[in-house]
Every structure is written in structure tokens, then in C-alpha cells.
PDB file of C-alpha atoms and ligand atoms in Angstrom:
ATOM      1  CA  MET H1140     -22.222 -24.172 -23.780  1.00 95.00           C
ATOM      2  CA  LYS H1141     -21.165 -21.205 -21.615  1.00 97.00           C
ATOM      3  CA  LYS H1142     -20.075 -18.218 -23.677  1.00 98.00           C
ATOM      4  CA  PHE H1143     -17.233 -15.858 -22.704  1.00 98.00           C
ATOM      5  CA  TYR H1144     -15.663 -12.844 -24.410  1.00 98.00           C
ATOM      6  CA  VAL H1145     -12.599 -10.686 -24.075  1.00 98.00           C
ATOM      7  CA  ILE H1146     -13.687  -7.125 -24.815  1.00 98.00           C
ATOM      8  CA  GLY H1147     -11.208  -4.410 -25.810  1.00 98.00           C
ATOM      9  CA  HIS H1148     -10.041  -2.049 -28.537  1.00 97.00           C
ATOM     10  CA  PRO H1149      -7.946  -3.206 -30.279  1.00 95.00           C
ATOM     11  CA  VAL H1150      -8.353  -6.817 -29.208  1.00 96.00           C
ATOM     12  CA  ALA H1151      -7.666  -9.005 -32.247  1.00 95.00           C
ATOM     13  CA  HIS H1152      -4.092  -9.619 -30.984  1.00 91.00           C
ATOM     14  CA  SER H1153      -5.318 -10.885 -27.573  1.00 96.00           C
ATOM     15  CA  LEU H1154      -3.952 -14.236 -26.386  1.00 97.00           C
ATOM     16  CA  SER H1155      -6.897 -14.695 -23.991  1.00 98.00           C
ATOM     17  CA  PRO H1156      -9.019 -16.936 -26.310  1.00 98.00           C
ATOM     18  CA  LYS H1157      -6.012 -19.249 -26.758  1.00 98.00           C
ATOM     19  CA  ILE H1158      -5.225 -19.271 -23.013  1.00 98.00           C
ATOM     20  CA  HIS H1159      -8.812 -20.049 -21.993  1.00 98.00           C
ATOM     21  CA  ALA H1160      -9.108 -22.758 -24.676  1.00 98.00           C
ATOM     22  CA  MET H1161      -5.986 -24.414 -23.195  1.00 98.00           C
ATOM     23  CA  PHE H1162      -7.383 -24.130 -19.643  1.00 98.00           C
ATOM     24  CA  ALA H1163     -10.740 -25.585 -20.748  1.00 98.00           C
ATOM     25  CA  GLU H1164      -9.133 -28.532 -22.490  1.00 98.00           C
ATOM     26  CA  GLN H1165      -6.927 -29.226 -19.474  1.00 97.00           C
ATOM     27  CA  CYS H1166      -9.873 -29.060 -17.033  1.00 97.00           C
ATOM     28  CA  GLY H1167     -12.372 -30.925 -19.232  1.00 97.00           C
ATOM     29  CA  GLU H1168     -14.680 -27.889 -19.477  1.00 97.00           C
ATOM     30  CA  GLU H1169     -16.607 -26.980 -22.637  1.00 97.00           C
ATOM     31  CA  ILE H1170     -16.587 -23.242 -23.190  1.00 98.00           C
ATOM     32  CA  ASP H1171     -16.896 -20.857 -26.107  1.00 98.00           C
ATOM     33  CA  TYR H1172     -14.442 -17.938 -25.588  1.00 98.00           C
ATOM     34  CA  GLN H1173     -14.009 -15.274 -28.287  1.00 98.00           C
ATOM     35  CA  SER H1174     -12.595 -11.773 -28.640  1.00 98.00           C
ATOM     36  CA  ILE H1175     -14.849  -8.843 -29.531  1.00 98.00           C
ATOM     37  CA  ASP H1176     -13.875  -5.285 -30.407  1.00 98.00           C
ATOM     38  CA  PHE H1177     -16.035  -2.415 -29.101  1.00 98.00           C
ATOM     39  CA  GLU H1178     -15.695   1.106 -30.475  1.00 98.00           C
ATOM     40  CA  PRO H1179     -14.330   3.465 -27.786  1.00 96.00           C
ATOM     41  CA  GLY H1180     -17.240   5.388 -26.238  1.00 96.00           C
ATOM     42  CA  SER H1181     -19.739   2.612 -27.015  1.00 97.00           C
ATOM     43  CA  PHE H1182     -19.116   0.269 -24.058  1.00 98.00           C
ATOM     44  CA  ILE H1183     -22.552   0.394 -22.403  1.00 98.00           C
ATOM     45  CA  GLU H1184     -24.512   0.184 -25.649  1.00 98.00           C
ATOM     46  CA  SER H1185     -22.280  -2.544 -27.170  1.00 98.00           C
ATOM     47  CA  LEU H1186     -22.286  -4.660 -24.009  1.00 98.00           C
ATOM     48  CA  GLY H1187     -26.091  -4.335 -23.750  1.00 98.00           C
ATOM     49  CA  ARG H1188     -26.424  -5.617 -27.319  1.00 98.00           C
ATOM     50  CA  LEU H1189     -23.961  -8.462 -26.708  1.00 98.00           C
ATOM     51  CA  ARG H1190     -25.855  -9.550 -23.594  1.00 98.00           C
ATOM     52  CA  ARG H1191     -29.230  -9.485 -25.390  1.00 97.00           C
ATOM     53  CA  GLU H1192     -27.980 -11.334 -28.465  1.00 98.00           C
ATOM     54  CA  GLN H1193     -25.448 -13.820 -27.026  1.00 98.00           C
ATOM     55  CA  ASN H1194     -26.325 -14.186 -23.336  1.00 98.00           C
ATOM     56  CA  PRO H1195     -22.677 -14.520 -22.236  1.00 98.00           C
ATOM     57  CA  TYR H1196     -21.776 -16.103 -18.899  1.00 98.00           C
ATOM     58  CA  GLY H1197     -18.775 -13.849 -18.391  1.00 98.00           C
ATOM     59  CA  ALA H1198     -16.303 -11.464 -19.983  1.00 98.00           C
ATOM     60  CA  ASN H1199     -12.738 -10.318 -19.577  1.00 98.00           C
ATOM     61  CA  ILE H1200     -12.230  -6.626 -20.105  1.00 98.00           C
ATOM     62  CA  THR H1201      -9.036  -5.092 -21.409  1.00 96.00           C
ATOM     63  CA  LEU H1202      -7.825  -1.625 -22.481  1.00 92.00           C
ATOM     64  CA  PRO H1203      -9.458   0.861 -22.691  1.00 95.00           C
ATOM     65  CA  PHE H1204     -12.677  -0.324 -20.973  1.00 97.00           C
ATOM     66  CA  LYS H1205     -11.707  -1.488 -17.454  1.00 96.00           C
ATOM     67  CA  LYS H1206     -13.050   1.632 -15.765  1.00 95.00           C
ATOM     68  CA  ASP H1207     -16.250   1.601 -17.869  1.00 97.00           C
ATOM     69  CA  ALA H1208     -16.706  -2.022 -16.780  1.00 98.00           C
ATOM     70  CA  ALA H1209     -16.338  -1.078 -13.105  1.00 97.00           C
ATOM     71  CA  ASP H1210     -19.021   1.614 -13.543  1.00 97.00           C
ATOM     72  CA  TYR H1211     -21.339  -0.870 -15.305  1.00 98.00           C
ATOM     73  CA  CYS H1212     -21.253  -3.577 -12.606  1.00 98.00           C
ATOM     74  CA  THR H1213     -23.976  -3.859  -9.967  1.00 98.00           C
ATOM     75  CA  GLU H1214     -21.510  -5.388  -7.466  1.00 98.00           C
ATOM     76  CA  LEU H1215     -17.731  -5.188  -7.101  1.00 98.00           C
ATOM     77  CA  THR H1216     -15.267  -7.348  -5.198  1.00 97.00           C
ATOM     78  CA  GLU H1217     -12.997  -5.508  -2.783  1.00 95.00           C
ATOM     79  CA  ARG H1218      -9.988  -5.934  -5.108  1.00 94.00           C
ATOM     80  CA  ALA H1219     -11.962  -4.470  -8.020  1.00 96.00           C
ATOM     81  CA  ARG H1220     -13.100  -1.556  -5.860  1.00 95.00           C
ATOM     82  CA  VAL H1221      -9.518  -0.794  -4.776  1.00 92.00           C
ATOM     83  CA  ALA H1222      -8.226  -1.062  -8.362  1.00 91.00           C
ATOM     84  CA  GLY H1223     -11.092   1.139  -9.638  1.00 92.00           C
ATOM     85  CA  ALA H1224     -11.074  -1.216 -12.617  1.00 94.00           C
ATOM     86  CA  VAL H1225     -12.757  -4.489 -13.621  1.00 97.00           C
ATOM     87  CA  ASN H1226     -11.170  -7.149 -15.844  1.00 98.00           C
ATOM     88  CA  THR H1227     -13.589 -10.002 -15.034  1.00 98.00           C
ATOM     89  CA  MET H1228     -17.376  -9.721 -15.341  1.00 98.00           C
ATOM     90  CA  THR H1229     -19.946 -12.394 -14.510  1.00 98.00           C
ATOM     91  CA  PHE H1230     -23.533 -11.945 -15.689  1.00 98.00           C
ATOM     92  CA  SER H1231     -26.488 -13.336 -13.777  1.00 97.00           C
ATOM     93  CA  GLY H1232     -29.897 -12.010 -14.793  1.00 94.00           C
ATOM     94  CA  HIS H1233     -29.824  -8.283 -14.128  1.00 93.00           C
ATOM     95  CA  GLN H1234     -26.841  -8.643 -11.784  1.00 97.00           C
ATOM     96  CA  VAL H1235     -23.312  -8.010 -13.042  1.00 98.00           C
ATOM     97  CA  PHE H1236     -20.455  -8.994 -10.749  1.00 98.00           C
ATOM     98  CA  GLY H1237     -17.133  -7.235 -11.287  1.00 98.00           C
ATOM     99  CA  ASP H1238     -13.766  -8.542 -10.177  1.00 98.00           C
ATOM    100  CA  ASN H1239     -10.135  -7.637 -10.823  1.00 97.00           C
ATOM    101  CA  THR H1240      -7.654 -10.491 -11.105  1.00 98.00           C
ATOM    102  CA  ASP H1241      -4.674  -8.455 -12.392  1.00 97.00           C
ATOM    103  CA  GLY H1242      -3.019  -7.872  -8.996  1.00 97.00           C
ATOM    104  CA  VAL H1243      -3.274 -11.462  -7.833  1.00 98.00           C
ATOM    105  CA  GLY H1244      -2.148 -12.609 -11.292  1.00 98.00           C
ATOM    106  CA  PHE H1245       0.985 -10.458 -10.978  1.00 98.00           C
ATOM    107  CA  VAL H1246       1.765 -11.785  -7.498  1.00 98.00           C
ATOM    108  CA  HIS H1247       1.235 -15.433  -8.517  1.00 98.00           C
ATOM    109  CA  ASP H1248       3.598 -15.007 -11.444  1.00 98.00           C
ATOM    110  CA  VAL H1249       6.345 -13.077  -9.648  1.00 98.00           C
ATOM    111  CA  CYS H1250       6.287 -15.101  -6.411  1.00 98.00           C
ATOM    112  CA  GLY H1251       5.564 -18.435  -8.091  1.00 97.00           C
ATOM    113  CA  ARG H1252       7.229 -18.752 -11.471  1.00 97.00           C
ATOM    114  CA  CYS H1253       9.925 -16.097 -10.811  1.00 97.00           C
ATOM    115  CA  GLY H1254      10.479 -17.153  -7.174  1.00 98.00           C
ATOM    116  CA  PHE H1255      10.672 -13.545  -5.898  1.00 98.00           C
ATOM    117  CA  ASP H1256       9.997 -12.986  -2.186  1.00 98.00           C
ATOM    118  CA  PHE H1257       8.610  -9.518  -1.347  1.00 98.00           C
ATOM    119  CA  VAL H1258       9.420  -9.736   2.373  1.00 98.00           C
ATOM    120  CA  GLY H1259      11.742  -6.854   3.315  1.00 98.00           C
ATOM    121  CA  LYS H1260      12.031  -5.677  -0.307  1.00 98.00           C
ATOM    122  CA  ARG H1261      12.029  -2.104  -1.648  1.00 98.00           C
ATOM    123  CA  VAL H1262       9.440  -1.936  -4.426  1.00 98.00           C
ATOM    124  CA  LEU H1263       9.097   0.709  -7.132  1.00 98.00           C
ATOM    125  CA  VAL H1264       5.900   0.865  -9.197  1.00 98.00           C
ATOM    126  CA  LEU H1265       5.874   3.115 -12.273  1.00 98.00           C
ATOM    127  CA  GLY H1266       2.359   4.215 -13.242  1.00 98.00           C
ATOM    128  CA  ALA H1267      -0.802   5.077 -11.339  1.00 96.00           C
ATOM    129  CA  GLY H1268      -3.558   3.578 -13.508  1.00 93.00           C
ATOM    130  CA  GLY H1269      -5.735   0.526 -12.905  1.00 91.00           C
ATOM    131  CA  ALA H1270      -2.900  -2.006 -13.281  1.00 94.00           C
ATOM    132  CA  ALA H1271      -0.645  -0.120 -10.839  1.00 96.00           C
ATOM    133  CA  ARG H1272      -3.491   0.127  -8.324  1.00 94.00           C
ATOM    134  CA  GLY H1273      -4.258  -3.603  -8.587  1.00 94.00           C
ATOM    135  CA  VAL H1274      -0.576  -4.579  -8.283  1.00 97.00           C
ATOM    136  CA  ILE H1275       0.053  -2.296  -5.287  1.00 96.00           C
ATOM    137  CA  ALA H1276      -3.039  -3.594  -3.477  1.00 94.00           C
ATOM    138  CA  ALA H1277      -1.899  -7.206  -4.019  1.00 96.00           C
ATOM    139  CA  VAL H1278       1.765  -6.591  -3.076  1.00 97.00           C
ATOM    140  CA  ARG H1279       1.077  -4.382  -0.020  1.00 96.00           C
ATOM    141  CA  PRO H1280       0.187  -7.255   2.383  1.00 95.00           C
ATOM    142  CA  LEU H1281       3.336  -9.229   1.464  1.00 97.00           C
ATOM    143  CA  GLY H1282       5.713  -7.609   3.994  1.00 98.00           C
ATOM    144  CA  CYS H1283       7.685  -5.239   1.729  1.00 98.00           C
ATOM    145  CA  ALA H1284      10.112  -2.824   3.425  1.00 98.00           C
ATOM    146  CA  ARG H1285       8.759   0.044   1.331  1.00 98.00           C
ATOM    147  CA  ILE H1286       6.581   0.625  -1.729  1.00 98.00           C
ATOM    148  CA  THR H1287       7.107   3.740  -3.846  1.00 98.00           C
ATOM    149  CA  VAL H1288       4.859   4.810  -6.702  1.00 98.00           C
ATOM    150  CA  ALA H1289       5.982   7.231  -9.416  1.00 98.00           C
ATOM    151  CA  ASN H1290       3.891   8.478 -12.300  1.00 98.00           C
ATOM    152  CA  ARG H1291       4.264  10.799 -15.301  1.00 97.00           C
ATOM    153  CA  THR H1292       1.416  12.910 -13.885  1.00 96.00           C
ATOM    154  CA  GLU H1293       2.867  13.288 -10.416  1.00 96.00           C
ATOM    155  CA  SER H1294      -0.380  14.349  -8.712  1.00 97.00           C
ATOM    156  CA  ARG H1295      -1.909  10.916  -9.478  1.00 96.00           C
ATOM    157  CA  ALA H1296       1.032   9.189  -7.757  1.00 97.00           C
ATOM    158  CA  VAL H1297       0.691  11.467  -4.740  1.00 98.00           C
ATOM    159  CA  SER H1298      -3.022  10.795  -4.281  1.00 96.00           C
ATOM    160  CA  LEU H1299      -2.558   7.044  -4.850  1.00 96.00           C
ATOM    161  CA  ALA H1300       0.249   6.997  -2.259  1.00 97.00           C
ATOM    162  CA  GLU H1301      -1.961   8.801   0.254  1.00 97.00           C
ATOM    163  CA  GLU H1302      -4.832   6.374  -0.368  1.00 94.00           C
ATOM    164  CA  MET H1303      -2.657   3.241  -0.115  1.00 94.00           C
ATOM    165  CA  GLY H1304      -0.304   4.430   2.666  1.00 96.00           C
ATOM    166  CA  ILE H1305       2.838   4.162   0.508  1.00 98.00           C
ATOM    167  CA  TYR H1306       5.455   6.649  -0.805  1.00 98.00           C
ATOM    168  CA  ALA H1307       5.272   8.815  -3.939  1.00 98.00           C
ATOM    169  CA  ALA H1308       8.095  10.246  -6.026  1.00 96.00           C
ATOM    170  CA  ALA H1309       8.448  12.219  -9.260  1.00 95.00           C
ATOM    171  CA  PHE H1310      10.102  10.357 -12.161  1.00 96.00           C
ATOM    172  CA  THR H1311      12.990  12.843 -12.120  1.00 93.00           C
ATOM    173  CA  ASP H1312      13.619  12.458  -8.368  1.00 94.00           C
ATOM    174  CA  LEU H1313      14.037   8.676  -8.543  1.00 97.00           C
ATOM    175  CA  ARG H1314      17.486   7.274  -7.695  1.00 95.00           C
ATOM    176  CA  ARG H1315      18.926   3.884  -6.653  1.00 96.00           C
ATOM    177  CA  GLY H1316      17.561   1.806  -3.779  1.00 97.00           C
ATOM    178  CA  PHE H1317      14.970  -0.598  -5.266  1.00 98.00           C
ATOM    179  CA  ASP H1318      14.987  -4.394  -5.250  1.00 98.00           C
ATOM    180  CA  ILE H1319      12.218  -4.687  -7.852  1.00 98.00           C
ATOM    181  CA  VAL H1320      11.036  -2.189 -10.477  1.00 98.00           C
ATOM    182  CA  ILE H1321       7.573  -2.736 -11.982  1.00 98.00           C
ATOM    183  CA  ASN H1322       6.519  -0.910 -15.135  1.00 98.00           C
ATOM    184  CA  ALA H1323       2.737  -0.509 -14.881  1.00 98.00           C
ATOM    185  CA  THR H1324       2.633   2.329 -17.426  1.00 97.00           C
ATOM    186  CA  SER H1325       1.430   1.960 -20.993  1.00 94.00           C
ATOM    187  CA  ALA H1326       4.432   4.003 -22.247  1.00 94.00           C
ATOM    188  CA  GLY H1327       5.506   1.053 -24.399  1.00 87.00           C
ATOM    189  CA  LEU H1328       2.446   1.581 -26.612  1.00 83.00           C
ATOM    190  CA  SER H1329       4.087   4.783 -27.865  1.00 87.00           C
ATOM    191  CA  GLY H1330       7.418   2.988 -28.363  1.00 89.00           C
ATOM    192  CA  ALA H1331       9.173   4.535 -25.361  1.00 94.00           C
ATOM    193  CA  ALA H1332      10.285   3.665 -21.867  1.00 96.00           C
ATOM    194  CA  PRO H1333       8.929   5.881 -19.074  1.00 97.00           C
ATOM    195  CA  ALA H1334      11.283   8.843 -18.615  1.00 97.00           C
ATOM    196  CA  VAL H1335      13.073   7.552 -15.501  1.00 97.00           C
ATOM    197  CA  PRO H1336      16.804   7.643 -14.673  1.00 97.00           C
ATOM    198  CA  ASN H1337      18.550   4.296 -15.225  1.00 97.00           C
ATOM    199  CA  THR H1338      20.001   4.427 -11.685  1.00 98.00           C
ATOM    200  CA  ILE H1339      16.679   2.938 -10.464  1.00 98.00           C
ATOM    201  CA  PHE H1340      18.001  -0.446 -11.644  1.00 98.00           C
ATOM    202  CA  ALA H1341      21.357  -0.171  -9.808  1.00 98.00           C
ATOM    203  CA  GLU H1342      20.343  -2.491  -6.943  1.00 98.00           C
ATOM    204  CA  ALA H1343      17.359  -4.213  -8.584  1.00 98.00           C
ATOM    205  CA  GLN H1344      17.227  -7.999  -8.762  1.00 98.00           C
ATOM    206  CA  LEU H1345      14.154  -7.993 -10.981  1.00 98.00           C
ATOM    207  CA  ALA H1346      12.479  -5.641 -13.467  1.00 98.00           C
ATOM    208  CA  CYS H1347       8.909  -6.453 -14.536  1.00 98.00           C
ATOM    209  CA  GLU H1348       7.148  -5.077 -17.578  1.00 98.00           C
ATOM    210  CA  LEU H1349       3.385  -5.634 -17.316  1.00 97.00           C
ATOM    211  CA  THR H1350       2.860  -5.452 -21.068  1.00 94.00           C
ATOM    212  CA  TYR H1351       3.493  -8.654 -22.945  1.00 90.00           C
ATOM    213  CA  SER H1352       4.976  -8.556 -26.397  1.00 81.00           C
ATOM    214  CA  GLN H1353       6.880 -10.691 -28.794  1.00 82.00           C
ATOM    215  CA  PHE H1354       9.956  -8.487 -28.467  1.00 89.00           C
ATOM    216  CA  ALA H1355      11.647  -6.776 -25.532  1.00 94.00           C
ATOM    217  CA  THR H1356       9.943  -3.439 -24.832  1.00 95.00           C
ATOM    218  CA  PRO H1357      11.910  -0.159 -24.405  1.00 96.00           C
ATOM    219  CA  PHE H1358      11.533  -0.525 -20.597  1.00 98.00           C
ATOM    220  CA  MET H1359      12.920  -4.074 -20.737  1.00 97.00           C
ATOM    221  CA  ARG H1360      15.848  -2.943 -22.884  1.00 97.00           C
ATOM    222  CA  LEU H1361      16.549  -0.044 -20.505  1.00 97.00           C
ATOM    223  CA  ALA H1362      16.524  -2.394 -17.488  1.00 98.00           C
ATOM    224  CA  ARG H1363      18.761  -4.917 -19.187  1.00 98.00           C
ATOM    225  CA  ASP H1364      21.196  -2.272 -20.513  1.00 97.00           C
ATOM    226  CA  SER H1365      21.362  -0.817 -16.991  1.00 97.00           C
ATOM    227  CA  GLY H1366      22.600  -4.145 -15.615  1.00 97.00           C
ATOM    228  CA  CYS H1367      19.403  -5.555 -14.084  1.00 98.00           C
ATOM    229  CA  PRO H1368      20.084  -9.308 -13.809  1.00 98.00           C
ATOM    230  CA  ARG H1369      16.514 -10.474 -14.470  1.00 98.00           C
ATOM    231  CA  VAL H1370      13.912  -8.866 -16.726  1.00 97.00           C
ATOM    232  CA  GLU H1371      10.412 -10.252 -17.284  1.00 97.00           C
ATOM    233  CA  ASP H1372       7.473  -9.236 -19.450  1.00 96.00           C
ATOM    234  CA  GLY H1373       3.741  -9.534 -18.672  1.00 97.00           C
ATOM    235  CA  LEU H1374       3.028 -12.922 -20.285  1.00 97.00           C
ATOM    236  CA  GLY H1375       3.166 -14.773 -16.967  1.00 98.00           C
ATOM    237  CA  MET H1376       0.846 -12.196 -15.347  1.00 98.00           C
ATOM    238  CA  LEU H1377      -1.534 -12.441 -18.309  1.00 98.00           C
ATOM    239  CA  ILE H1378      -1.788 -16.215 -17.913  1.00 98.00           C
ATOM    240  CA  GLU H1379      -2.144 -16.009 -14.113  1.00 98.00           C
ATOM    241  CA  GLN H1380      -4.875 -13.334 -14.233  1.00 98.00           C
ATOM    242  CA  ALA H1381      -6.685 -15.492 -16.810  1.00 98.00           C
ATOM    243  CA  ALA H1382      -6.396 -18.524 -14.508  1.00 98.00           C
ATOM    244  CA  GLU H1383      -7.933 -16.533 -11.670  1.00 98.00           C
ATOM    245  CA  SER H1384     -10.820 -15.418 -13.952  1.00 98.00           C
ATOM    246  CA  PHE H1385     -11.335 -19.033 -15.034  1.00 98.00           C
ATOM    247  CA  LYS H1386     -11.531 -20.015 -11.358  1.00 98.00           C
ATOM    248  CA  VAL H1387     -14.004 -17.196 -10.609  1.00 98.00           C
ATOM    249  CA  TRP H1388     -16.306 -18.392 -13.409  1.00 98.00           C
ATOM    250  CA  LEU H1389     -15.947 -22.180 -13.289  1.00 98.00           C
ATOM    251  CA  GLY H1390     -14.627 -22.921  -9.797  1.00 98.00           C
ATOM    252  CA  VAL H1391     -11.574 -24.798 -11.112  1.00 97.00           C
ATOM    253  CA  ALA H1392      -7.947 -23.635 -10.890  1.00 97.00           C
ATOM    254  CA  PRO H1393      -6.033 -24.589 -14.052  1.00 98.00           C
ATOM    255  CA  ASP H1394      -2.321 -25.455 -14.090  1.00 98.00           C
ATOM    256  CA  THR H1395      -0.627 -22.409 -15.615  1.00 98.00           C
ATOM    257  CA  ALA H1396       2.885 -23.856 -16.098  1.00 97.00           C
ATOM    258  CA  PRO H1397       2.216 -25.823 -19.335  1.00 97.00           C
ATOM    259  CA  VAL H1398       0.304 -22.862 -20.791  1.00 98.00           C
ATOM    260  CA  TYR H1399       3.222 -20.510 -20.048  1.00 97.00           C
ATOM    261  CA  LYS H1400       5.648 -22.983 -21.599  1.00 96.00           C
ATOM    262  CA  ALA H1401       3.568 -23.336 -24.773  1.00 96.00           C
ATOM    263  CA  LEU H1402       2.989 -19.593 -25.234  1.00 95.00           C
ATOM    264  CA  ARG H1403       6.498 -18.498 -24.282  1.00 92.00           C
ATOM    265  CA  GLY H1404       7.834 -20.820 -26.904  1.00 83.00           C
ATOM    266  CA  ALA H1405       5.434 -19.406 -29.472  1.00 65.00           C
ATOM    267  CA  ALA H1406       5.476 -15.725 -28.525  1.00 52.00           C
ATOM    268  CA  ALA H1407       8.891 -14.614 -27.361  1.00 50.00           C
ATOM    269  CA  ASP H1408      12.054 -13.462 -28.966  1.00 46.00           C
ATOM    270  CA  PHE H1409      13.969 -11.587 -26.306  1.00 47.00           C
TER     271      PHE H1409
HETATM  272  P1  NAP S1956      -4.218   2.974 -17.536  1.00 77.67           P
HETATM  273  O1  NAP S1956      -5.162   2.849 -16.405  1.00 77.67           O
HETATM  274  O2  NAP S1956      -4.631   3.635 -18.797  1.00 77.67           O
HETATM  275  O3  NAP S1956      -2.888   3.727 -16.978  1.00 77.67           O
HETATM  276  C1  NAP S1956      -1.846   4.039 -17.850  1.00 77.67           C
HETATM  277  C2  NAP S1956      -0.640   4.515 -17.035  1.00 77.67           C
HETATM  278  O4  NAP S1956       0.472   4.646 -17.943  1.00 77.67           O
HETATM  279  C3  NAP S1956      -0.832   5.881 -16.363  1.00 77.67           C
HETATM  280  O5  NAP S1956      -0.149   5.861 -15.121  1.00 77.67           O
HETATM  281  C4  NAP S1956      -0.148   6.830 -17.362  1.00 77.67           C
HETATM  282  O6  NAP S1956       0.373   7.987 -16.754  1.00 77.67           O
HETATM  283  C5  NAP S1956       0.998   5.978 -17.823  1.00 77.67           C
HETATM  284  N1  NAP S1956       1.557   6.359 -19.122  1.00 77.67           N
HETATM  285  C6  NAP S1956       0.935   6.319 -20.334  1.00 77.67           C
HETATM  286  N2  NAP S1956       1.784   6.732 -21.300  1.00 77.67           N
HETATM  287  C7  NAP S1956       2.949   7.041 -20.679  1.00 77.67           C
HETATM  288  C8  NAP S1956       4.211   7.516 -21.135  1.00 77.67           C
HETATM  289  N3  NAP S1956       4.446   7.766 -22.442  1.00 77.67           N
HETATM  290  N4  NAP S1956       5.200   7.712 -20.232  1.00 77.67           N
HETATM  291  C9  NAP S1956       4.996   7.448 -18.929  1.00 77.67           C
HETATM  292  N5  NAP S1956       3.815   7.017 -18.408  1.00 77.67           N
HETATM  293  C10 NAP S1956       2.817   6.817 -19.295  1.00 77.67           C
HETATM  294  O7  NAP S1956      -3.672   1.528 -17.995  1.00 77.67           O
HETATM  295  P2  NAP S1956      -3.574   0.213 -17.099  1.00 77.67           P
HETATM  296  O8  NAP S1956      -4.818  -0.567 -17.232  1.00 77.67           O
HETATM  297  O9  NAP S1956      -3.090   0.611 -15.759  1.00 77.67           O
HETATM  298  O10 NAP S1956      -2.439  -0.630 -17.896  1.00 77.67           O
HETATM  299  C11 NAP S1956      -1.078  -0.253 -17.836  1.00 77.67           C
HETATM  300  C12 NAP S1956      -0.230  -1.282 -18.602  1.00 77.67           C
HETATM  301  O11 NAP S1956      -0.301  -2.551 -17.944  1.00 77.67           O
HETATM  302  C13 NAP S1956      -0.709  -1.528 -20.047  1.00 77.67           C
HETATM  303  O12 NAP S1956       0.443  -1.599 -20.893  1.00 77.67           O
HETATM  304  C14 NAP S1956      -1.393  -2.873 -19.993  1.00 77.67           C
HETATM  305  O13 NAP S1956      -1.306  -3.588 -21.225  1.00 77.67           O
HETATM  306  C15 NAP S1956      -0.585  -3.571 -18.897  1.00 77.67           C
HETATM  307  N6  NAP S1956      -1.376  -4.644 -18.230  1.00 77.67           N
HETATM  308  C16 NAP S1956      -0.957  -5.930 -18.391  1.00 77.67           C
HETATM  309  C17 NAP S1956      -1.667  -6.949 -17.791  1.00 77.67           C
HETATM  310  C18 NAP S1956      -1.216  -8.376 -17.959  1.00 77.67           C
HETATM  311  O14 NAP S1956      -2.007  -9.285 -17.660  1.00 77.67           O
HETATM  312  N7  NAP S1956       0.007  -8.644 -18.392  1.00 77.67           N
HETATM  313  C19 NAP S1956      -2.799  -6.670 -17.027  1.00 77.67           C
HETATM  314  C20 NAP S1956      -3.186  -5.327 -16.866  1.00 77.67           C
HETATM  315  C21 NAP S1956      -2.467  -4.324 -17.486  1.00 77.67           C
HETATM  316  P3  NAP S1956      -0.502   9.363 -16.641  1.00 77.67           P
HETATM  317  O15 NAP S1956      -1.291   9.231 -15.367  1.00 77.67           O
HETATM  318  O16 NAP S1956       0.536  10.416 -16.594  1.00 77.67           O
HETATM  319  O17 NAP S1956      -1.369   9.425 -17.885  1.00 77.67           O
END
């Protein structure tokens, strides 16, 4: 049976084993997919041991190891190279193929399940890490009127904007004029929303939090309290990026709708 892991720290809370088990059952595939926690700083050594002892077929990589994974791979897809981060590894002898399915997962969820059309839209992305890079790269070809990136460390937003050919702004300079606001920061981990003015939601039809959680995050509460008519968390993106990984490994595209329905019912209390 092909073995897969989701590697992170912490990772015990990850929904990925459950999601992939549901995909496998639906598609009639037999897989063994488990979570494994690596100590920060031990990625290369721990992955080497895992490969020797368990001979995995593939792995998903989550915080804080996505950049380590990109450095480890012998080959990267274009979307992984642009993101500077890998969330999907495939092992084949001494070769390690690295991919990044986060951006396409976000787009599938927002355009598919949420029915949002990016054509002509003004997009604001908060954050300049791997998730922001993947999302911007996936959204950029969709015909937006303008994409702006803002980040706590402004210099990272400026260099990302230069690299991607988009606009950069400081958190404090942000005002109204966005159709969609995407929170690609990990600010929620420290129990806060990014320090942005609430006027950014004045014309927004949709606010997206990339983190998924059982309860509304501070960013989601800020968006909702500021009058944004639709607020979504990252569960749909999580399931869509997993579906894309599943397709990369096994060549089959699972139906994500029943998985979203099952997990939303079990894991949401907004
Ligand atoms: P990352 O590479 O570590 O980047 C973190 C980003 O968050 C940086 O831009 C950082 O700004 C910013 N940040 C951290 N704390 C902040 C705070 N208190 N206030 C404002 N900004 C802050 O992480 P990542 O991989 O991009 O992930 C970002 C988020 O997306 C995480 O919450 C992750 O769980 C989520 N995500 C979800 C999915 C999904 O499938 N749903 C997939 C990928 C990622 P500085 O540059 O100033 O440090």
C-alpha cells in the first residue's frame, strides 16, 4: 500500500489524514496517510530517517517546513518555484519532486464553491509569505483589475510586488477600494487580526481567511463587523489543495463537495 504523510509542527490537529481517507474511499484507492511531527530544525534529518524506514510515496508539508521542503527537492514545478514553498512532495528513488497546490486550491475554492469571478476585480492580499506568493501567482492570470499586496514587514511586500508586477502598500496606508480581501498572514496564530484599517472592507464582496479553524478568527470577525457581506475561512482551500495533491500522486481528481459538506458540518461554529 502506498504510504503518505503530512509533516508539520504542530500537526496533530491536521485534517489532512481525514480528507485523504475520504478521497481514497471515494476513488477506490488504498492508501495509508498519517500525520508526523518533526522537531523544528530537524527537517532534513527527520525526513531522511522517514524515507529510509517507511519508504513513503509522497508527503504534504505544512508550517513551518514548506521552505525547507523546497530546498530539499531535486526538482520543482513552476508553481512551487514561484511560491518558494513546497506543500506536496513525491519520492522516486533519489529524486524528490516538489509541487505547491495551495494557490490552485485557493482559486478552485473561491471561484468554484464561492462563485467569485476575479475578472475586473480589485484584490488585496495581506501577507507576503509562501501562501501569499502561491495565491497571487494563481490569481494573477485571472484578469483582475489590480492586485495589491500589503505586509507587516513592508519591504517584503515591496519586493514581492516588484517580482510579480503588482502593487504594494503599507498596512497603515490601506483604504477602501477592494472587491476581495485575502488574509494570507498567520496573525491569527497569535490571536490577532493583522493591524489594518477596517475601511478595507467598505466595498468588499468577499473576505477570505486562509487559516481554517473551528471558530471565526479575529480577521473574520473584523471583516464581518465592518459590514463585509461574505466571510470565508480556509477549510475549502485546504480540501481543494489536498485534492490537487491527491491528483498529483494518484492521477485521479476526487469530488471535493461531499468532503467539504462533511467537514464543515463537523468543524465549524461561526
Ligand atoms: P509564512 O510563510 O510563515 O508567512 C507568514 C506571513 O504572516 C508573513 O507575511 C508575516 O509577516 C505574516 N504575519 C505573521 N504574524 C503576523 C502578525 N501578527 N500580524 C501581521 N502579519 C503577520 O506562512 P504561510 O505559509 O504563508 O501561511 C500563512 C497562513 O496561511 C497560515 O495561517 C497558514 O495556516 C495559512 N495557509 C492555509 C492553507 C489552507 O489550505 N487553508 C494553505 C497554506 C497556508 P512578516 O513578513 O512581517 O513576518
